[in-house]
Coordinates of N, CA and C and ligand atoms in Angstrom, one line a residue:
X223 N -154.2 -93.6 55.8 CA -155.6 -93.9 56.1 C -155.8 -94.0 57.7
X224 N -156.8 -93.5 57.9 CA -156.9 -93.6 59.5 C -158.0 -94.6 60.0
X225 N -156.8 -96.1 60.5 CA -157.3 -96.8 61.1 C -157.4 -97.0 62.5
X226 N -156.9 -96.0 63.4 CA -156.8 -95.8 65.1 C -157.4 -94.1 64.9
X227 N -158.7 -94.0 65.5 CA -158.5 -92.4 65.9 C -159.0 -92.2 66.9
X228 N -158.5 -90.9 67.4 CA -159.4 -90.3 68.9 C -160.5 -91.4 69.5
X229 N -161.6 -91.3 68.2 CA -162.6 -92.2 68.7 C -162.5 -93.9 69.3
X230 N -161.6 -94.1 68.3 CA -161.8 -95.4 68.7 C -160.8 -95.6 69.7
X231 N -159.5 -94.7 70.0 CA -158.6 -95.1 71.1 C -160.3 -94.8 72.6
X232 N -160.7 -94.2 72.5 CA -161.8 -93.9 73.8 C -162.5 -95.1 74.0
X233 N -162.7 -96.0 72.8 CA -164.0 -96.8 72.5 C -163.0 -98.4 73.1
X234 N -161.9 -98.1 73.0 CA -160.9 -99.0 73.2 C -161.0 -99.0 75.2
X235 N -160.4 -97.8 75.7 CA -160.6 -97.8 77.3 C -161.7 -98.2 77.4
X236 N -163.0 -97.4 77.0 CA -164.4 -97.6 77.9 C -164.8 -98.7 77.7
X237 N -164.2 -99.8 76.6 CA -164.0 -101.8 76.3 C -163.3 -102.3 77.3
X238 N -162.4 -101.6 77.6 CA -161.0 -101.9 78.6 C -161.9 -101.9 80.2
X239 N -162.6 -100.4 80.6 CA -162.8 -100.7 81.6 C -164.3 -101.4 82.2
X240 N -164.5 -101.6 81.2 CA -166.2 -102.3 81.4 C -165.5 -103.6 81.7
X241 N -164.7 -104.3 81.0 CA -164.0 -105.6 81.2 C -163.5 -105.7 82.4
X242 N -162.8 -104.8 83.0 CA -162.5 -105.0 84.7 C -163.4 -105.2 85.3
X243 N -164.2 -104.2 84.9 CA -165.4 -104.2 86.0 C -166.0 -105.2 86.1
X244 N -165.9 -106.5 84.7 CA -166.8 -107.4 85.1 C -166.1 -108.3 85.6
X245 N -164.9 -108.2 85.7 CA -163.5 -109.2 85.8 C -162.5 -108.9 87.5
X246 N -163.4 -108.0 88.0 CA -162.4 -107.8 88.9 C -162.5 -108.7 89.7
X247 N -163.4 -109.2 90.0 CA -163.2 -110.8 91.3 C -162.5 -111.8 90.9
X248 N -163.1 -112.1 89.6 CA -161.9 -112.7 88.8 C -160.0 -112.6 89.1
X249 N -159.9 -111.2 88.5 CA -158.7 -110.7 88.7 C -158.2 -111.1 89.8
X250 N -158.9 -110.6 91.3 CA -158.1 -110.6 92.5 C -158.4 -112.0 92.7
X251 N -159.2 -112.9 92.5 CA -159.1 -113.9 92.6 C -157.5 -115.1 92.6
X252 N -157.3 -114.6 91.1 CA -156.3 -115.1 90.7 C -154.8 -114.3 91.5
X253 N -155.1 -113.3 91.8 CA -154.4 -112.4 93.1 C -154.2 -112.9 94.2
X254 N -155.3 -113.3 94.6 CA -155.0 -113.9 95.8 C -154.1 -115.5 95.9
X255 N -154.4 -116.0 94.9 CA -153.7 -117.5 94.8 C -152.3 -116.9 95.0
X256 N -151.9 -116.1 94.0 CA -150.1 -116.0 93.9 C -149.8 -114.4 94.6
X257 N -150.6 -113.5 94.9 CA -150.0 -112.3 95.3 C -151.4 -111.5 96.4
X258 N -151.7 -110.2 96.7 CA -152.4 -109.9 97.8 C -153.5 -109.5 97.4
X259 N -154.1 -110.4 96.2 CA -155.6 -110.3 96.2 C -156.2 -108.8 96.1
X260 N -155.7 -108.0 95.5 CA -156.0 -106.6 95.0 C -155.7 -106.2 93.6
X261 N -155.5 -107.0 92.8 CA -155.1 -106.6 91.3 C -156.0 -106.3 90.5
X262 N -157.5 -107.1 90.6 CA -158.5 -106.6 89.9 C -159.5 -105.4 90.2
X263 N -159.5 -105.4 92.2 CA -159.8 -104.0 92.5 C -159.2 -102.9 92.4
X264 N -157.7 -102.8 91.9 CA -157.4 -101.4 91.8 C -156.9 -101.4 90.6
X265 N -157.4 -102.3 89.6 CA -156.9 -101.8 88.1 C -158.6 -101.3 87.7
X266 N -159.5 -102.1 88.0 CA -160.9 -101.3 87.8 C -161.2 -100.1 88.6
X267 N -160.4 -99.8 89.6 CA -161.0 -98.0 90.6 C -159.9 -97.1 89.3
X268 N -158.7 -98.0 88.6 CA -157.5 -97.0 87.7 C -158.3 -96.8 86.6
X269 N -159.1 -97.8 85.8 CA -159.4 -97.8 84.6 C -160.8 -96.7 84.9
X270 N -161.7 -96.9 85.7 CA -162.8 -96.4 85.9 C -162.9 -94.8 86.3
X271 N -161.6 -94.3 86.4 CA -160.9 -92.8 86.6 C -160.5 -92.6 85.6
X272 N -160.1 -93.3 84.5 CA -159.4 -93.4 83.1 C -160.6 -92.5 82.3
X273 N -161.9 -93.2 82.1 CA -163.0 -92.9 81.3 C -164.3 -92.1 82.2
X274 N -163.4 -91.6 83.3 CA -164.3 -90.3 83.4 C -164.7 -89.3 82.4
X275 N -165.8 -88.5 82.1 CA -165.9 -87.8 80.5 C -164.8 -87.3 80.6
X276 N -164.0 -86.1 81.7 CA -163.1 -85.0 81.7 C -161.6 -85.2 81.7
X277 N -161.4 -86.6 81.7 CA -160.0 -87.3 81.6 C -160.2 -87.8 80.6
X278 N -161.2 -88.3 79.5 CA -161.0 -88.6 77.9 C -161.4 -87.8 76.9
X279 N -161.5 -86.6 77.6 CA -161.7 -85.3 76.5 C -160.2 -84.5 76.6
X280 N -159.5 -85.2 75.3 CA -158.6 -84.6 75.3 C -157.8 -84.3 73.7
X281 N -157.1 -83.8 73.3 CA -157.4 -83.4 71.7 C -156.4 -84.1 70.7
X282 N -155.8 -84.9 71.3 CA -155.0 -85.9 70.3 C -154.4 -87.3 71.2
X283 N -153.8 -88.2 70.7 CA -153.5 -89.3 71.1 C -152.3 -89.7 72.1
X284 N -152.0 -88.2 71.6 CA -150.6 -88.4 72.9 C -151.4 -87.8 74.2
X285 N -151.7 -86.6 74.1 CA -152.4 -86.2 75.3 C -153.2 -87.1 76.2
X286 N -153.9 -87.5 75.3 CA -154.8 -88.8 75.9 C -154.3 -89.8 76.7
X287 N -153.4 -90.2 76.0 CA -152.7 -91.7 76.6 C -151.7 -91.5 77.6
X288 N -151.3 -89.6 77.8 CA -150.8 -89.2 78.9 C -151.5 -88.9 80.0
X289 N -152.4 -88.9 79.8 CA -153.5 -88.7 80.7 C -153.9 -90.1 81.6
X290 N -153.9 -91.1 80.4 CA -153.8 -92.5 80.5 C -153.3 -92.9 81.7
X291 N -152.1 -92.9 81.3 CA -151.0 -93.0 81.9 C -150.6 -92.5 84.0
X292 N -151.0 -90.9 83.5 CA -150.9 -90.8 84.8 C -151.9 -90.9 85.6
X293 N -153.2 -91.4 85.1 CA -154.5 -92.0 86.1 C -153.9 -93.1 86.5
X294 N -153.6 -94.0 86.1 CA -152.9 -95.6 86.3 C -151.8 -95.5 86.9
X295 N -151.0 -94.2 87.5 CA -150.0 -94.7 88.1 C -150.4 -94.0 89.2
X296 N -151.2 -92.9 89.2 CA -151.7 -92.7 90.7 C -153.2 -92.8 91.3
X297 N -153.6 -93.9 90.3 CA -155.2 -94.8 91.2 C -155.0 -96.4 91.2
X298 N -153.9 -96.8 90.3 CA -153.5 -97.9 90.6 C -152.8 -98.9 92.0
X299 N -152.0 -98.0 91.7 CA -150.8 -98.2 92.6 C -150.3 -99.9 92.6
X300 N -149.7 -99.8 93.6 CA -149.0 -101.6 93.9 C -147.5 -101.6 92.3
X301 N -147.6 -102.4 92.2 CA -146.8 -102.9 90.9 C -147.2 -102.7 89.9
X302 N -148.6 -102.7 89.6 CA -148.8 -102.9 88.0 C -149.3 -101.4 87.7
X303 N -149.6 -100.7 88.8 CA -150.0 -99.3 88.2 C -148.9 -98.1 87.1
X304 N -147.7 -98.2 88.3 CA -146.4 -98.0 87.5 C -146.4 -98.7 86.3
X305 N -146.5 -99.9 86.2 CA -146.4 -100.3 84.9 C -147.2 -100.3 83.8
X306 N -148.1 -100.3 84.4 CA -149.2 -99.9 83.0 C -149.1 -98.2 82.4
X307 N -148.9 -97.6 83.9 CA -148.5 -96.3 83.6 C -147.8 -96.2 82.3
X308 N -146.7 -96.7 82.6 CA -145.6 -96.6 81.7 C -145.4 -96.9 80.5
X309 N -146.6 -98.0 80.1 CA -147.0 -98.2 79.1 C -147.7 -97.7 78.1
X310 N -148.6 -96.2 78.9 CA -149.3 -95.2 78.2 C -148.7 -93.9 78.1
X311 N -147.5 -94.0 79.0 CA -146.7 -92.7 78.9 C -145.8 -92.8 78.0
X312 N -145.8 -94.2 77.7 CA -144.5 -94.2 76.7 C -145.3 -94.8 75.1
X313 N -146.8 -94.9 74.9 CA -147.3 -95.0 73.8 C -147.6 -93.3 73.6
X314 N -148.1 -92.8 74.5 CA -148.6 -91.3 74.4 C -146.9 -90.6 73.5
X315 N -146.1 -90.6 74.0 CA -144.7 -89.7 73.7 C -144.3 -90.6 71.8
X316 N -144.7 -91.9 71.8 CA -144.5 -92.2 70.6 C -145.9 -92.1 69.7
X317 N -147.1 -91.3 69.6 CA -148.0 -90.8 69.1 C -148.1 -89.3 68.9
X318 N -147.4 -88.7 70.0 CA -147.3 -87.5 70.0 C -148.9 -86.7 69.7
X319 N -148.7 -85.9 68.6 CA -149.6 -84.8 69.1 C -150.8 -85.3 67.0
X320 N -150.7 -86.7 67.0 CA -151.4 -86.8 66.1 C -153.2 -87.6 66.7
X321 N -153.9 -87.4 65.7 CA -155.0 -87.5 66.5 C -155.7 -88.8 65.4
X322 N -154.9 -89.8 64.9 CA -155.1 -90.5 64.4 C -153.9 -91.3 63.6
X323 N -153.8 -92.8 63.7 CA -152.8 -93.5 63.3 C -152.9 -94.2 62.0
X324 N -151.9 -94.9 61.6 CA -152.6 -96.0 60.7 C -152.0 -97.1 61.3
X325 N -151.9 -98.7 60.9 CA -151.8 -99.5 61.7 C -150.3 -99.6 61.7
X326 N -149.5 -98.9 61.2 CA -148.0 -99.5 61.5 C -148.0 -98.3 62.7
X327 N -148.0 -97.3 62.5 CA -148.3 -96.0 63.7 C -148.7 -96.9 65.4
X328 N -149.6 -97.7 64.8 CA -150.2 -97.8 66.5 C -149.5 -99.4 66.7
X329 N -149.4 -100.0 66.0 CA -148.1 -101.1 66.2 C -146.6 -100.7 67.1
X330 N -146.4 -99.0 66.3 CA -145.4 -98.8 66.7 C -145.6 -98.4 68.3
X331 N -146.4 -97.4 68.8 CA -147.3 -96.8 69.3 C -147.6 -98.1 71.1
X332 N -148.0 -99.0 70.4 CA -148.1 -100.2 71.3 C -146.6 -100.6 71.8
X333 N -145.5 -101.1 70.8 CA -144.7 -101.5 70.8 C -143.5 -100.6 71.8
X334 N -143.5 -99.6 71.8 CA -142.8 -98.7 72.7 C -143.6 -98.6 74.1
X335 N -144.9 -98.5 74.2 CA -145.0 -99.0 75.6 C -144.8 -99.9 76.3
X336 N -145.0 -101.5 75.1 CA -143.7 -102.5 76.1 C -142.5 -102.8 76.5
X337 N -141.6 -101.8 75.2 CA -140.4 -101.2 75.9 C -140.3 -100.3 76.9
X338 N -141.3 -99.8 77.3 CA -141.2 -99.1 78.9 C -141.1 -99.7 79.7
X339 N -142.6 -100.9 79.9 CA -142.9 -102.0 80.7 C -141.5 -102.9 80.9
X340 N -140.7 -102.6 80.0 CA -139.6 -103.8 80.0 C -138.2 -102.9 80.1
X341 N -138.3 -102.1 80.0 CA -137.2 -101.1 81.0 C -137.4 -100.7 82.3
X342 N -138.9 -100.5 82.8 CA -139.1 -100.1 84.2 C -139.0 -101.5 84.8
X343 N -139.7 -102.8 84.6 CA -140.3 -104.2 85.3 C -138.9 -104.9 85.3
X344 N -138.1 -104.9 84.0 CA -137.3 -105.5 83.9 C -137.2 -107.6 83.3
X345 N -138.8 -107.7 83.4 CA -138.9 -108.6 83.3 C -138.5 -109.3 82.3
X346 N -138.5 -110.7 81.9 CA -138.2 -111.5 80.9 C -139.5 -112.0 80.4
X347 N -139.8 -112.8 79.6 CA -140.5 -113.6 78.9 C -140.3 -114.8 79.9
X348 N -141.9 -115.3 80.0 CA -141.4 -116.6 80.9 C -141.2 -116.4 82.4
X349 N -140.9 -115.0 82.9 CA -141.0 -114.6 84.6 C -142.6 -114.4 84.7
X350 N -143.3 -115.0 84.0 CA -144.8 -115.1 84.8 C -145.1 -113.5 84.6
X351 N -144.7 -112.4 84.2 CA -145.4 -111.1 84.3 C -146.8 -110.9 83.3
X352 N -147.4 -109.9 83.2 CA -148.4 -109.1 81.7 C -147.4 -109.2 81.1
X353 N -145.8 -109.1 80.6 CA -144.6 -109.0 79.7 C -145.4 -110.5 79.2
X354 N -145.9 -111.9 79.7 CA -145.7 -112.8 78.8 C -147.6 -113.1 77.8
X355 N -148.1 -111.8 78.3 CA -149.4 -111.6 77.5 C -149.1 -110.6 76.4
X356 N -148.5 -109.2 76.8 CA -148.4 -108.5 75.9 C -147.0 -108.7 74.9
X357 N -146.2 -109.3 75.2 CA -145.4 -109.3 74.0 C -145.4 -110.6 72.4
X358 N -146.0 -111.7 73.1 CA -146.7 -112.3 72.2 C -147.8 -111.7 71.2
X359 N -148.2 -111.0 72.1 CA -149.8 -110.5 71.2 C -149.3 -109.2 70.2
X360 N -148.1 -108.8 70.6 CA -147.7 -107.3 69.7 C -146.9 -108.0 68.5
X361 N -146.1 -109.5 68.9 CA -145.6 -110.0 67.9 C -146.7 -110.6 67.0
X362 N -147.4 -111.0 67.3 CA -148.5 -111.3 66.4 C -149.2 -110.3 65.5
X363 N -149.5 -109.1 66.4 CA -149.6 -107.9 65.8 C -148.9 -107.9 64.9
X364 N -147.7 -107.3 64.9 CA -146.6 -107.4 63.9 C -146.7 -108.0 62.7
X365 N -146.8 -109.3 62.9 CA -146.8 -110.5 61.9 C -147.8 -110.3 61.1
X366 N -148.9 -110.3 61.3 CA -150.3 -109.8 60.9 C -150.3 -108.7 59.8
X367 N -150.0 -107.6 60.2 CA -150.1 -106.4 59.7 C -148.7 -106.7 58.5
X368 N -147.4 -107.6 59.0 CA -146.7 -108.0 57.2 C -146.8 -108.4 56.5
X369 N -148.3 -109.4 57.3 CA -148.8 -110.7 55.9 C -150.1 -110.0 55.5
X370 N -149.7 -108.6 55.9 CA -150.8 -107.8 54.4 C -152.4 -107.8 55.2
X371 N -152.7 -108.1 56.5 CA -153.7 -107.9 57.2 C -154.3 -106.4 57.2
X372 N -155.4 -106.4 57.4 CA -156.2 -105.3 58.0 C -156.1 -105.1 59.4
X373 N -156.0 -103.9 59.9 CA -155.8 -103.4 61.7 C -156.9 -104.1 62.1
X374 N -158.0 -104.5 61.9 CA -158.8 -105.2 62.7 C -158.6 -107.0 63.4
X375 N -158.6 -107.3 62.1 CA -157.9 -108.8 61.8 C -156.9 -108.8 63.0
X376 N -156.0 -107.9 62.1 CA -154.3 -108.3 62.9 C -154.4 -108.0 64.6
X377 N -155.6 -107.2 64.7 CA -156.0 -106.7 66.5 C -156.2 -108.2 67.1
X378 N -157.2 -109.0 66.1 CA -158.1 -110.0 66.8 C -157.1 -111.3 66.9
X379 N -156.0 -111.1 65.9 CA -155.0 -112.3 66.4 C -154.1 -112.0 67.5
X380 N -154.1 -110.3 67.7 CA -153.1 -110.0 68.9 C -153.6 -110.2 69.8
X381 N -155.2 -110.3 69.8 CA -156.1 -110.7 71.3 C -155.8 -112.4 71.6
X382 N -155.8 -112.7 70.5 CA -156.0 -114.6 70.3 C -154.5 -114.9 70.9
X383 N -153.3 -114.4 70.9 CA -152.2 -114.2 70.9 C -152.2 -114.0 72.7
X384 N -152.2 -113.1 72.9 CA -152.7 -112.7 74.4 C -153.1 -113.2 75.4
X385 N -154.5 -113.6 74.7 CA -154.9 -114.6 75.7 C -154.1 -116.1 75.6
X386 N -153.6 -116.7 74.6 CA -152.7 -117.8 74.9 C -151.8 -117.5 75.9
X387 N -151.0 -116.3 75.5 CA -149.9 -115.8 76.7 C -150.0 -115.6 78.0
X388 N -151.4 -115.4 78.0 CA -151.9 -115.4 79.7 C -152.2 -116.4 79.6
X389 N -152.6 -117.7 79.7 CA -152.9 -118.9 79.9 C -151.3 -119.8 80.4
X390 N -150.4 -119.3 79.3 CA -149.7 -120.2 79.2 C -148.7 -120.1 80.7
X391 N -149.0 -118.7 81.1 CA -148.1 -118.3 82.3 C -148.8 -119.7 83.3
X392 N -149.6 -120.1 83.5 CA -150.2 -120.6 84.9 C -148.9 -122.0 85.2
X393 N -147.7 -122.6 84.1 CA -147.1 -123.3 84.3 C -146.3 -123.1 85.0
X394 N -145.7 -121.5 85.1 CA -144.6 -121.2 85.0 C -144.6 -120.6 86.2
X395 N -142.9 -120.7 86.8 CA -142.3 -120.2 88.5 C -142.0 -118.2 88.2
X396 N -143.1 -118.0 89.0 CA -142.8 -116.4 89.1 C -141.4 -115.8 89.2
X397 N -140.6 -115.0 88.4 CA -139.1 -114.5 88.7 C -139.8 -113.1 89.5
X398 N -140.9 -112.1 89.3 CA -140.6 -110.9 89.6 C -142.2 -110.9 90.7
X399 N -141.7 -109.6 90.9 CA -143.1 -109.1 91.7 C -143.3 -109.9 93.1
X400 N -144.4 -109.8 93.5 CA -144.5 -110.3 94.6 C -145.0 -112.1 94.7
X401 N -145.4 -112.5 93.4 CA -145.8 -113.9 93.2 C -144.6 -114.5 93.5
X402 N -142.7 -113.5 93.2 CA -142.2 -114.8 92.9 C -141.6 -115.4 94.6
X403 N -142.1 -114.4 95.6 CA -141.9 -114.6 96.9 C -142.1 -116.2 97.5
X404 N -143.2 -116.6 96.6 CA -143.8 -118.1 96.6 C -142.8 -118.8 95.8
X405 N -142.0 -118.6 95.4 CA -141.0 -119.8 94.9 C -142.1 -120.8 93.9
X406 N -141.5 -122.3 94.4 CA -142.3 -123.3 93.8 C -144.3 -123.5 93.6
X407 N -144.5 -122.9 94.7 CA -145.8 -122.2 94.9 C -146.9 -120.9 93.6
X408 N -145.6 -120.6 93.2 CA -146.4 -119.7 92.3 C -146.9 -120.6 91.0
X409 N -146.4 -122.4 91.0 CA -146.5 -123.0 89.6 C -148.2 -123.2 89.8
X410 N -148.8 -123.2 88.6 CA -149.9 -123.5 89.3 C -151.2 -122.7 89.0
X411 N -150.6 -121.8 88.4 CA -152.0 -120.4 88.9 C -151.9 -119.5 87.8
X412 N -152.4 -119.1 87.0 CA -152.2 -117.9 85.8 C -152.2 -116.8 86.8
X413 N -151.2 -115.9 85.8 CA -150.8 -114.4 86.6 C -151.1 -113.3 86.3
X414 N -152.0 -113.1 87.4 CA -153.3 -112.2 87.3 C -152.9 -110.7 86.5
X415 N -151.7 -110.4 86.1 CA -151.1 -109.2 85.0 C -151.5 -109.5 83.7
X416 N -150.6 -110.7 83.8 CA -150.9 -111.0 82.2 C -152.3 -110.9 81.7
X417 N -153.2 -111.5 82.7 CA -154.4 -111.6 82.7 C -155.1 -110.3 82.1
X418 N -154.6 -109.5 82.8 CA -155.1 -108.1 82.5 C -154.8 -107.2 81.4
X419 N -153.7 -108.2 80.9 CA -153.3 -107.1 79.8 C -153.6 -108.5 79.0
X420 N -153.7 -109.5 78.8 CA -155.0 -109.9 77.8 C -156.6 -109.2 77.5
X421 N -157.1 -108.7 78.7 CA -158.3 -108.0 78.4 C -158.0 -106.9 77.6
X422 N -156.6 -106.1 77.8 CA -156.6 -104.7 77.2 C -156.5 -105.2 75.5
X423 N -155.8 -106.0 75.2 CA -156.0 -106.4 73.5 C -156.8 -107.0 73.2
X424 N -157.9 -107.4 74.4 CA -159.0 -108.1 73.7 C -160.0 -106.7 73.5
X425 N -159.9 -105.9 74.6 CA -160.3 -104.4 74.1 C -160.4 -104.0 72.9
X426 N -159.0 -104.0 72.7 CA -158.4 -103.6 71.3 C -159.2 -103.9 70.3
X427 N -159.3 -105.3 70.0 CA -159.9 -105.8 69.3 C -161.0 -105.4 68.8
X428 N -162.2 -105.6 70.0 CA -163.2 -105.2 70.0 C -163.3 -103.2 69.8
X429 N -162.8 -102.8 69.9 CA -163.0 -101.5 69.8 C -162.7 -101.0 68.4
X430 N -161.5 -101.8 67.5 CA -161.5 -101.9 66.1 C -162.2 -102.6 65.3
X431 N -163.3 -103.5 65.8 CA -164.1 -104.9 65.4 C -165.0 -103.7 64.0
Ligands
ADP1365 P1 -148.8 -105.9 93.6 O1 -148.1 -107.2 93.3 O2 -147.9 -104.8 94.0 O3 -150.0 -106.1 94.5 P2 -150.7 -106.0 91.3 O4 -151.3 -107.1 92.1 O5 -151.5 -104.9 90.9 O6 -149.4 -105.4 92.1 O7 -150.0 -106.6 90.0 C1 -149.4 -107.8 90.0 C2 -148.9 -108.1 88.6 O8 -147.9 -107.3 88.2 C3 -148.4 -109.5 88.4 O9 -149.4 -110.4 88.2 C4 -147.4 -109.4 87.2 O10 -148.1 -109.6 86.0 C5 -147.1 -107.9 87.2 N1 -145.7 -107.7 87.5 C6 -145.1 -107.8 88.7 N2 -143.8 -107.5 88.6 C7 -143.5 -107.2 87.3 C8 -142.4 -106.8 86.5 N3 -141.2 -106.7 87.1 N4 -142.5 -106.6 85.2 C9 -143.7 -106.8 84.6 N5 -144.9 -107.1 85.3 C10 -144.8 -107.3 86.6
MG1366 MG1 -151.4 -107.6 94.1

């Protein structure tokens, strides 16, 4: 049954980048407390090049999310561009050339882009990265979709998931990137990644609602 298709992966970004857009002062906000105050303006100029019509007209899910991918690592830039990159080049190659999923498909789909994120970043769980938004929210996902959930449901717990995971970073001493430069300094402040990749599952959510 096709519960992810073409359509809704599009309906997912243009959720995704409306949300920066309303979020980006927000974003760099939280940027500027722990790192250089640019995280929310160059994931919304990345996202906002994402959903041009001629970069989301594209004929299946890998293509797409390759496309994804390489908008975000060269309008992004800094740290998290690479990495989000990487997280659409490496959902796009595990979708391949279908143009619709079912929910273990885009489980899986999701789940291999944070094995990207976590082979390129290297991060851990608990280094304050997006690693401690999105890997909670995919395990939830997970969980969801074995206790017999519907792809929508199990989206809206991996959003609820997500955003705990970005909240919960604000305790915690940055290991990676440029926040952990601040040492004891970074305790204190939610990290403006995680942040951002809570909006992308809250996307989710809403795009499968
Ligand atoms: P930069 O620090 O280069 O300015 P951004 O401001 O766009 O990049 O992104 C900063 C975010 O990148 C951090 O809030 C953090 O979530 C994420 N990040 C930094 N290093 C890593 C890493 N090694 N693995 C995963 N995420 C990381
Ligand atoms: Mg920055």
């Amino acid at each position: 049954m096709a519960d992810f298709t073409l359509y809704i992966a599009k309906k997912w970004l243009e959720e995704y980048a409306a949300t920066l857009e309303e979020q980006k002062a927000y974003l760099t906000d939280l940027d500027s407390s722990i790192g250089d105050a640019d995280h929310g303006t160059n994931m919304a100029r990345g996202m906002s090049a994402v959903v041009e019509p001629e970069a989301l007209n594209q004929g299946d899910l890998g293509a797409l999310f390759k496309k994804v991918g390489m908008t975000l690592v060269s309008k992004v830039g800094g740290t998290s561009g690479p990495l989000y990159g990487t997280f659409f080049l490496r959902a796009a190659k595990e979708a391949g050339t279908a143009t619709e999923l079912d929910a273990a498909g885009l489980a899986a789909a999701l789940r291999a882009g944070l094995t990207g994120v976590l082979d390129r970043g290297k991060a851990q769980l608990e280094d304050k990265t997006m690693v401690d938004a999105l890997s909670p929210a995919l395990d939830a996902l997970d969980a969801a979709l074995a206790a017999g959930q519907d792809l929508a449901r199990a989206a809206a717990q991996a959003a609820v998931a997500g955003r705990e995971g970005a909240e919960a970073t604000t305790p915690m001493l940055a290991k990676k990137g440029r926040a952990s430069y601040l040492g004891e300094r970074s305790i204190g402040h939610q990290d403006p990644g995680a942040t951002s990749s809570q909006y992308l599952l809250e996307a989710l959510a809403k795009a499968l609602a």
